[in-house]
Short mmCIF file of C-alpha atoms in Angstrom, two decimals:
data_model
loop_
_atom_site.label_atom_id
_atom_site.label_comp_id
_atom_site.label_asym_id
_atom_site.label_seq_id
_atom_site.Cartn_x
_atom_site.Cartn_y
_atom_site.Cartn_z
CA MET A 142 -244.62 -146.52 -277.58
CA GLY A 143 -244.61 -149.83 -275.46
CA VAL A 144 -247.43 -151.02 -273.94
CA LEU A 145 -246.66 -153.19 -270.54
CA SER A 146 -249.40 -155.30 -268.59
CA SER A 147 -248.81 -155.29 -264.62
CA PRO A 148 -251.22 -156.43 -261.91
CA SER A 149 -250.97 -153.64 -259.82
CA VAL A 150 -248.45 -150.73 -261.03
CA SER A 151 -249.64 -148.81 -264.05
CA HIS A 152 -247.47 -146.13 -265.29
CA SER A 153 -248.80 -143.20 -267.85
CA PRO A 154 -247.02 -140.48 -269.38
CA MET A 155 -247.59 -137.19 -268.11
CA PRO A 156 -249.75 -134.99 -270.17
CA ARG A 157 -248.47 -131.32 -270.87
CA PRO A 158 -248.86 -128.77 -267.94
CA CYS A 159 -252.58 -128.36 -267.60
CA ASN A 160 -255.55 -128.27 -264.59
CA VAL A 161 -256.94 -131.76 -264.64
CA GLY A 162 -260.14 -131.16 -266.40
CA SER A 163 -259.71 -134.29 -269.05
CA LEU A 164 -257.57 -137.51 -267.49
CA SER A 165 -258.21 -139.73 -270.58
CA LEU A 166 -254.50 -140.23 -270.44
CA LEU A 167 -254.82 -142.10 -267.79
CA GLY A 168 -257.54 -144.70 -268.45
CA PHE A 169 -260.74 -142.40 -267.12
CA SER A 170 -262.48 -142.33 -270.67
CA SER A 171 -262.35 -138.26 -271.19
CA LEU A 172 -263.34 -137.51 -267.41
CA SER A 173 -264.14 -134.13 -266.55
CA LEU A 174 -264.07 -133.43 -263.13
CA LYS A 175 -265.06 -129.85 -263.50
CA PRO A 176 -268.59 -129.79 -262.82
CA PRO A 177 -271.62 -127.84 -265.06
CA ALA A 178 -273.93 -124.91 -263.06
CA PHE A 179 -275.84 -126.18 -261.02
CA SER A 180 -279.86 -126.71 -261.98
CA ASN A 181 -282.52 -124.58 -260.00
CA GLY A 182 -284.65 -127.78 -261.60
CA ALA A 183 -284.32 -131.22 -260.95
CA LYS A 184 -281.64 -131.26 -258.18
CA LYS A 185 -278.69 -133.77 -258.87
CA PHE A 186 -275.36 -133.53 -258.16
CA HIS A 187 -272.47 -133.32 -260.71
CA GLY A 188 -269.71 -135.63 -261.44
CA VAL A 189 -271.90 -138.48 -260.74
CA GLY A 190 -271.89 -141.72 -263.55
CA LEU A 191 -268.80 -140.85 -264.81
CA ILE A 192 -266.67 -143.15 -262.92
CA ARG A 193 -266.61 -147.14 -264.50
CA ALA A 194 -266.55 -149.52 -261.57
CA SER A 195 -263.77 -150.67 -262.40
CA VAL A 196 -260.97 -148.68 -264.93
CA ALA A 197 -258.32 -150.07 -266.67
CA VAL A 198 -255.54 -148.01 -267.16
CA GLU A 199 -252.45 -149.00 -269.34
CA GLN A 200 -248.73 -148.75 -268.57
CA GLN A 201 -247.55 -146.87 -271.40
CA VAL A 202 -243.55 -146.15 -271.37
CA GLU A 203 -241.62 -143.72 -272.81
CA LYS A 204 -239.08 -145.04 -274.41
CA THR A 205 -237.11 -142.50 -275.87
CA LYS A 206 -236.57 -140.79 -272.88
CA VAL A 207 -236.22 -141.33 -269.03
CA ALA A 208 -238.28 -139.70 -266.51
CA LEU A 209 -236.33 -137.46 -264.36
CA VAL A 210 -239.33 -138.18 -261.29
CA ARG A 211 -241.69 -140.87 -261.37
CA ILE A 212 -244.89 -140.04 -259.02
CA GLY A 213 -246.48 -142.76 -257.90
CA THR A 214 -250.58 -142.45 -256.81
CA ARG A 215 -253.86 -144.65 -256.14
CA GLY A 216 -255.87 -143.92 -259.27
CA SER A 217 -258.94 -142.15 -258.27
CA PRO A 218 -259.85 -138.99 -259.50
CA LEU A 219 -259.00 -137.38 -256.27
CA ALA A 220 -256.03 -139.38 -255.39
CA LEU A 221 -254.60 -137.99 -259.57
CA ALA A 222 -255.66 -134.25 -258.52
CA GLN A 223 -252.97 -134.56 -255.99
CA ALA A 224 -250.61 -136.39 -257.99
CA HIS A 225 -251.07 -133.61 -260.45
CA GLU A 226 -250.94 -130.81 -258.21
CA THR A 227 -247.65 -132.02 -256.57
CA ARG A 228 -246.50 -132.52 -260.31
CA ASP A 229 -247.57 -128.83 -261.21
CA LYS A 230 -245.49 -127.38 -258.12
CA LEU A 231 -242.34 -129.91 -259.31
CA MET A 232 -242.11 -128.20 -262.69
CA ALA A 233 -242.95 -124.75 -261.32
CA SER A 234 -240.11 -125.01 -258.56
CA HIS A 235 -237.55 -127.08 -261.34
CA PRO A 236 -237.01 -126.15 -264.60
CA GLU A 237 -235.44 -129.34 -265.58
CA LEU A 238 -238.76 -131.21 -264.42
CA ALA A 239 -240.97 -128.99 -266.96
CA GLU A 240 -239.66 -130.57 -270.09
CA ASP A 241 -241.94 -133.60 -271.64
CA GLY A 242 -241.40 -136.24 -270.09
CA ALA A 243 -239.49 -135.46 -267.28
CA ILE A 244 -242.25 -136.12 -264.69
CA GLN A 245 -244.46 -139.62 -265.23
CA ILE A 246 -247.11 -140.43 -263.07
CA VAL A 247 -247.66 -144.26 -262.22
CA VAL A 248 -251.19 -145.65 -261.15
CA ILE A 249 -250.99 -147.88 -258.00
CA LYS A 250 -254.00 -150.00 -257.39
CA THR A 251 -254.05 -150.31 -253.24
CA THR A 252 -255.82 -152.97 -251.15
CA GLY A 253 -258.74 -150.54 -249.49
CA ASP A 254 -259.39 -149.75 -253.21
CA LYS A 255 -259.58 -153.36 -254.39
CA ILE A 256 -261.93 -154.67 -250.82
CA LEU A 257 -265.01 -152.31 -251.41
CA SER A 258 -267.72 -154.71 -250.26
CA GLN A 259 -266.65 -154.88 -246.65
CA PRO A 260 -266.30 -151.62 -244.12
CA LEU A 261 -262.50 -150.59 -243.83
CA ALA A 262 -263.33 -151.83 -239.65
CA ASP A 263 -263.84 -154.91 -240.88
CA ILE A 264 -260.74 -155.22 -242.99
CA GLY A 265 -258.18 -154.36 -240.50
CA GLY A 266 -254.75 -153.22 -240.50
CA LYS A 267 -253.04 -150.18 -241.53
CA GLY A 268 -252.08 -149.07 -244.65
CA LEU A 269 -255.19 -150.11 -246.47
CA PHE A 270 -254.62 -146.69 -249.16
CA THR A 271 -250.88 -146.71 -248.70
CA LYS A 272 -248.87 -150.12 -248.71
CA GLU A 273 -248.64 -150.89 -251.97
CA ILE A 274 -247.38 -147.67 -252.89
CA ASP A 275 -244.68 -147.67 -250.24
CA ASP A 276 -243.72 -151.05 -251.77
CA ALA A 277 -243.20 -149.66 -254.92
CA LEU A 278 -241.15 -146.77 -253.38
CA ILE A 279 -238.78 -148.87 -251.50
CA ASN A 280 -239.06 -151.29 -254.57
CA GLY A 281 -237.35 -148.53 -257.07
CA ASP A 282 -240.74 -148.81 -258.88
CA ILE A 283 -241.49 -145.19 -258.34
CA ASP A 284 -239.53 -142.34 -256.86
CA ILE A 285 -241.79 -140.53 -254.97
CA ALA A 286 -245.36 -141.34 -253.02
CA VAL A 287 -248.26 -138.89 -252.97
CA HIS A 288 -250.71 -139.64 -250.10
CA SER A 289 -253.46 -138.35 -248.58
CA MET A 290 -252.36 -137.57 -245.24
CA LYS A 291 -255.43 -139.03 -243.58
CA ASP A 292 -254.14 -142.01 -244.70
CA VAL A 293 -250.92 -142.71 -243.75
CA PRO A 294 -250.24 -144.68 -240.44
CA THR A 295 -247.91 -143.55 -237.86
CA TYR A 296 -245.24 -145.47 -238.90
CA LEU A 297 -243.18 -144.79 -241.98
CA PRO A 298 -241.75 -147.93 -243.69
CA GLU A 299 -238.05 -148.74 -243.47
CA LYS A 300 -236.24 -146.42 -245.80
CA THR A 301 -238.62 -144.05 -246.52
CA ILE A 302 -239.40 -140.78 -245.32
CA LEU A 303 -242.18 -138.14 -245.28
CA PRO A 304 -240.37 -134.36 -245.55
CA CYS A 305 -242.82 -132.63 -247.27
CA ASN A 306 -246.75 -131.38 -246.83
CA LEU A 307 -248.23 -129.31 -249.59
CA PRO A 308 -250.30 -126.70 -248.25
CA ARG A 309 -253.33 -127.68 -246.04
CA GLU A 310 -256.67 -127.76 -247.92
CA ASP A 311 -260.03 -126.38 -245.83
CA VAL A 312 -260.29 -129.40 -242.71
CA ARG A 313 -263.97 -129.30 -242.74
CA ASP A 314 -266.72 -131.53 -243.22
CA ALA A 315 -269.01 -131.21 -245.90
CA PHE A 316 -273.00 -132.25 -245.46
CA ILE A 317 -274.61 -132.93 -248.84
CA SER A 318 -278.53 -134.08 -249.53
CA LEU A 319 -281.36 -133.83 -251.93
CA SER A 320 -283.76 -133.37 -249.37
CA ALA A 321 -282.45 -130.91 -246.51
CA SER A 322 -280.35 -128.10 -245.76
CA SER A 323 -278.65 -129.28 -242.89
CA LEU A 324 -278.44 -132.24 -240.34
CA ALA A 325 -280.43 -130.64 -237.97
CA GLU A 326 -283.42 -130.46 -240.62
CA LEU A 327 -283.53 -134.14 -241.82
CA PRO A 328 -286.45 -136.46 -240.27
CA ALA A 329 -285.99 -138.96 -237.50
CA GLY A 330 -284.89 -142.49 -239.17
CA SER A 331 -283.06 -140.48 -241.84
CA MET A 332 -279.99 -142.58 -243.41
CA ILE A 333 -277.02 -140.56 -243.66
CA GLY A 334 -273.82 -142.49 -245.58
CA THR A 335 -270.52 -142.70 -244.06
CA ALA A 336 -267.98 -145.39 -244.06
CA SER A 337 -266.23 -143.37 -241.46
CA LEU A 338 -266.62 -144.15 -237.49
CA ARG A 339 -265.40 -140.38 -237.08
CA ARG A 340 -268.54 -138.45 -238.73
CA LYS A 341 -270.47 -141.37 -237.52
CA SER A 342 -269.97 -141.16 -233.70
CA GLN A 343 -270.17 -137.46 -233.93
CA LEU A 344 -273.43 -137.70 -235.67
CA LEU A 345 -275.53 -139.84 -233.59
CA ASN A 346 -274.08 -138.01 -230.45
CA ARG A 347 -275.80 -134.88 -231.43
CA TYR A 348 -278.48 -136.58 -233.63
CA PRO A 349 -278.91 -139.81 -232.14
CA SER A 350 -282.54 -140.11 -234.23
CA LEU A 351 -280.82 -140.70 -237.25
CA LYS A 352 -279.14 -143.46 -238.95
CA VAL A 353 -275.83 -144.42 -240.42
CA LEU A 354 -275.12 -146.44 -243.67
CA GLU A 355 -271.72 -147.76 -242.55
CA ASN A 356 -270.23 -149.24 -245.84
CA PHE A 357 -270.66 -146.26 -247.66
CA ARG A 358 -267.90 -146.27 -249.46
CA GLY A 359 -266.15 -144.89 -253.07
CA ASN A 360 -264.82 -142.22 -254.60
CA VAL A 361 -266.52 -139.09 -254.40
CA GLN A 362 -268.43 -139.52 -257.88
CA THR A 363 -269.74 -143.17 -256.46
CA ARG A 364 -271.05 -141.82 -253.25
CA LEU A 365 -272.76 -138.97 -254.77
CA ARG A 366 -274.47 -141.51 -257.02
CA LYS A 367 -275.87 -143.63 -254.28
CA LEU A 368 -276.72 -140.36 -252.96
CA ASN A 369 -279.15 -139.55 -256.66
CA GLU A 370 -279.99 -142.72 -256.15
CA GLY A 371 -281.51 -142.67 -253.08
CA VAL A 372 -279.80 -145.29 -250.76
CA VAL A 373 -278.92 -142.89 -248.52
CA GLN A 374 -280.81 -139.22 -247.85
CA ALA A 375 -277.50 -137.42 -247.09
CA THR A 376 -273.44 -137.91 -246.77
CA LEU A 377 -270.88 -136.14 -245.18
CA LEU A 378 -267.42 -135.73 -247.44
CA ALA A 379 -264.48 -133.75 -246.78
CA LEU A 380 -264.76 -130.72 -247.98
CA ALA A 381 -261.27 -130.79 -249.27
CA GLY A 382 -261.86 -133.31 -251.47
CA LEU A 383 -264.58 -131.59 -253.21
CA ARG A 384 -262.54 -128.28 -253.71
CA ARG A 385 -259.88 -130.34 -255.09
CA LEU A 386 -261.93 -131.79 -257.63
CA ASN A 387 -264.13 -128.73 -258.08
CA MET A 388 -266.86 -129.62 -257.46
CA THR A 389 -267.83 -127.74 -254.35
CA GLU A 390 -271.29 -126.73 -255.65
CA ASN A 391 -272.45 -130.28 -254.63
CA VAL A 392 -271.99 -128.89 -250.93
CA THR A 393 -275.64 -128.46 -249.18
CA SER A 394 -274.00 -126.77 -246.15
CA ILE A 395 -270.07 -126.86 -244.46
CA LEU A 396 -269.87 -128.18 -240.97
CA SER A 397 -268.18 -126.10 -238.64
CA ILE A 398 -265.11 -127.45 -236.56
CA ASP A 399 -267.17 -127.26 -233.38
CA GLU A 400 -269.34 -129.78 -234.81
CA MET A 401 -267.92 -131.96 -236.64
CA LEU A 402 -263.98 -131.96 -235.46
CA PRO A 403 -262.13 -133.60 -238.51
CA ALA A 404 -260.01 -136.47 -239.44
CA VAL A 405 -256.37 -136.33 -237.96
CA ALA A 406 -254.39 -134.65 -241.03
CA GLN A 407 -257.70 -134.19 -242.97
CA GLY A 408 -257.05 -131.75 -246.01
CA ALA A 409 -253.04 -132.76 -246.02
CA ILE A 410 -251.20 -133.78 -248.76
CA GLY A 411 -248.17 -135.72 -247.61
CA ILE A 412 -245.50 -136.75 -250.46
CA ALA A 413 -242.56 -139.29 -249.30
CA CYS A 414 -239.30 -140.63 -250.67
CA ARG A 415 -236.71 -143.17 -250.13
CA SER A 416 -234.44 -142.16 -246.94
CA ASP A 417 -231.31 -142.34 -249.23
CA ASP A 418 -232.72 -140.42 -252.03
CA ASP A 419 -230.89 -137.10 -251.67
CA ILE A 420 -231.88 -135.71 -255.05
CA MET A 421 -235.63 -136.19 -254.11
CA ALA A 422 -235.37 -135.21 -250.94
CA ASN A 423 -234.39 -131.72 -252.48
CA TYR A 424 -237.17 -131.69 -254.68
CA LEU A 425 -239.63 -132.22 -252.03
CA ALA A 426 -237.89 -129.33 -249.30
CA SER A 427 -238.87 -127.14 -251.89
CA LEU A 428 -242.35 -127.88 -251.72
CA ASN A 429 -243.08 -128.12 -248.07
CA HIS A 430 -245.00 -125.98 -246.25
CA GLU A 431 -243.97 -125.78 -242.93
CA GLU A 432 -246.98 -124.78 -241.07
CA THR A 433 -248.83 -127.46 -242.28
CA ARG A 434 -246.26 -130.04 -241.32
CA LEU A 435 -246.54 -128.87 -237.71
CA ALA A 436 -249.70 -129.42 -237.59
CA VAL A 437 -249.73 -132.79 -238.97
CA VAL A 438 -246.90 -133.68 -236.81
CA CYS A 439 -249.00 -132.57 -233.81
CA GLU A 440 -252.18 -133.94 -234.75
CA ARG A 441 -250.09 -137.60 -235.58
CA ALA A 442 -248.33 -137.58 -232.36
CA PHE A 443 -252.19 -137.75 -230.82
CA LEU A 444 -253.43 -140.11 -233.09
CA GLU A 445 -249.96 -142.15 -232.23
CA THR A 446 -250.57 -141.68 -228.70
CA LEU A 447 -254.10 -143.23 -228.71
CA ASP A 448 -252.72 -146.41 -231.36
CA GLY A 449 -255.47 -145.03 -234.07
CA SER A 450 -256.87 -147.01 -236.80
CA CYS A 451 -259.77 -147.58 -238.92
CA ARG A 452 -261.91 -149.29 -235.49
CA THR A 453 -261.47 -145.91 -233.35
CA PRO A 454 -263.44 -142.72 -233.65
CA ILE A 455 -260.40 -140.45 -233.04
CA ALA A 456 -260.88 -136.59 -234.20
CA GLY A 457 -257.68 -134.19 -233.62
CA TYR A 458 -256.73 -130.26 -235.56
CA ALA A 459 -253.88 -128.31 -234.69
CA SER A 460 -254.24 -124.65 -236.12
CA ARG A 461 -252.71 -121.34 -235.66
CA ASP A 462 -254.59 -119.11 -233.77
CA GLU A 463 -254.14 -114.88 -234.38
CA ASP A 464 -251.20 -114.58 -231.31
CA GLY A 465 -249.42 -117.52 -233.71
CA ASN A 466 -249.57 -120.16 -231.20
CA CYS A 467 -250.83 -123.69 -231.83
CA ILE A 468 -254.45 -124.44 -231.18
CA PHE A 469 -254.96 -128.36 -230.68
CA LYS A 470 -258.37 -129.91 -230.36
CA GLY A 471 -259.02 -133.49 -229.89
CA LEU A 472 -261.90 -136.21 -229.32
CA VAL A 473 -261.96 -139.57 -229.02
CA ALA A 474 -265.47 -141.84 -229.38
CA SER A 475 -267.50 -144.67 -228.74
CA PRO A 476 -268.29 -146.29 -232.18
CA ASP A 477 -272.05 -145.73 -231.03
CA GLY A 478 -271.46 -142.36 -230.55
CA THR A 479 -273.29 -142.72 -226.71
CA ARG A 480 -269.96 -140.92 -225.20
CA VAL A 481 -267.49 -138.54 -226.71
CA LEU A 482 -264.56 -137.12 -225.21
CA GLU A 483 -263.25 -133.71 -225.87
CA THR A 484 -259.77 -131.94 -225.33
CA SER A 485 -257.84 -128.92 -226.12
CA ARG A 486 -254.39 -127.88 -225.43
CA ARG A 487 -252.44 -124.50 -226.52
CA GLY A 488 -248.73 -123.60 -226.56
CA PRO A 489 -246.04 -122.11 -229.15
CA TYR A 490 -245.95 -122.97 -232.54
CA ALA A 491 -242.96 -125.49 -232.35
CA ILE A 492 -242.36 -128.87 -233.49
CA ASP A 493 -241.18 -129.93 -230.22
CA ASP A 494 -243.87 -128.18 -228.05
CA MET A 495 -246.38 -129.37 -230.76
CA ILE A 496 -245.28 -133.14 -230.08
CA ALA A 497 -245.46 -132.99 -226.56
CA MET A 498 -249.22 -131.25 -227.25
CA GLY A 499 -250.43 -133.98 -229.05
CA LYS A 500 -249.08 -137.01 -226.77
CA ASP A 501 -250.61 -135.06 -223.62
CA ALA A 502 -253.85 -135.11 -225.31
CA GLY A 503 -253.77 -138.51 -226.32
CA GLN A 504 -252.79 -139.63 -223.09
CA GLU A 505 -255.13 -137.63 -220.87
CA LEU A 506 -258.14 -138.95 -223.14
CA LEU A 507 -256.59 -142.65 -223.08
CA SER A 508 -256.85 -142.09 -219.22
CA ARG A 509 -260.58 -140.36 -219.41
CA ALA A 510 -261.71 -143.69 -221.70
CA GLY A 511 -260.72 -146.04 -219.67
CA PRO A 512 -260.54 -150.23 -220.86
CA GLY A 513 -263.11 -151.02 -223.71
CA PHE A 514 -264.02 -147.42 -224.30
CA PHE A 515 -263.96 -148.12 -228.02
CA ASP A 516 -265.75 -151.82 -227.84
CA SER A 517 -269.29 -150.05 -227.35
#
C-alpha cells in the first residue's frame, strides 16, 4: 500500500461497514464519537478534548483495486459522519458497492477549515466550506461530493449538479450550558459563543442583556471544550450535528422553531456529482429524499432572492403540514438584533409552487428591510 502526500486532498481506504465509532483509519487517532453516560457529579461535556488542533490525514491508495465511488468530504468528525452515512446508504442500495474497496473516502481541507482565527463574515466570499471539494469534483479527483447543505452557495459550479438530499435531520438549534437550563435563566451579561450571525441576531433580539462572542469557531468538540474551559457560559449548536455524532447527551435544552428559526437547509445533507456522470447521477437518484429536496429548494430560493451570505442574518424553514401543504417561514435581521423582520407562506408541496413561495417571501422582506438594513 503506497503513501502519497497532498496539501489539500487526502484519501483513506474505506473501512468495512460500521457506525462511525472509530475513525483512526482516517487519521483521527481512535476518535470515539459516541459519548459515555452523563455524570450527575461534575458536569462536563462529552466528546471534548479528543480532537487534535491539527489532524494529519495520510493519502493511502489501494493499488490492487480501484474504487468505484470516491466520496469527497471535509475532515471534521461531523463531515466524516455524513460521508459515512452516504457510504452506508450506497452500500445498502447497490450490492456492487458493498464490496471491499468499492467506495473510498477522500478528505479535503477547505478555506473555512484553514482560517479559524477570523469570523466567517470577515473572511468573506461564498463557498468557504465547499470550493476545494467542488474543484476536486470538477477535476475528477472525486466522483461525488458530500456537503452540509447550509454551507452550499445558492449557485452551483459549472459542470456539477446536486440531485440528491438525504432525509433531513432535526432542524432545531440546541442550547448547551453548564450553569443554566435555558437562555432565559442566564444572568445579564452572560457570554454566549456562536459564530452564526443568524443565531446572534435572534438571540440579542430576545435577550438584549446577553453578550455574544462572535469568533466562536471550530468543530463541535472544539466548541464544547471552550465551553468547559469557561470561555463562554453557553453556546448554541445545530441539533442535527449532535444527533449525527451521537452527542445529544450534551444538550441542555432544545429551542423551538419560534424561538430560533433555523438556517436555510439546516439539517440537510446534499450530494453533488459531475453533470456528465450518468453513473453517479443514477446512484444518487436512488438515495434522494424528495420531501427534503423540495424543502431545501424552497429555502434556497428565499436565500438566493436575498443574496444571503455569512454577513447577513437570514433564516428560513419549509416544512409539510398535516394537510400535506408547504409552510414556509422566513426571517431577516439586523446584525445587532435590534430589527427582525419575519414572513410566512403556505401553498402546495410542489417544486414550482415552493420556489415561487421562497422567492416571493424574499422579495417581501427585501422591500420591507430597505437599503442599509444589514449594515447596523
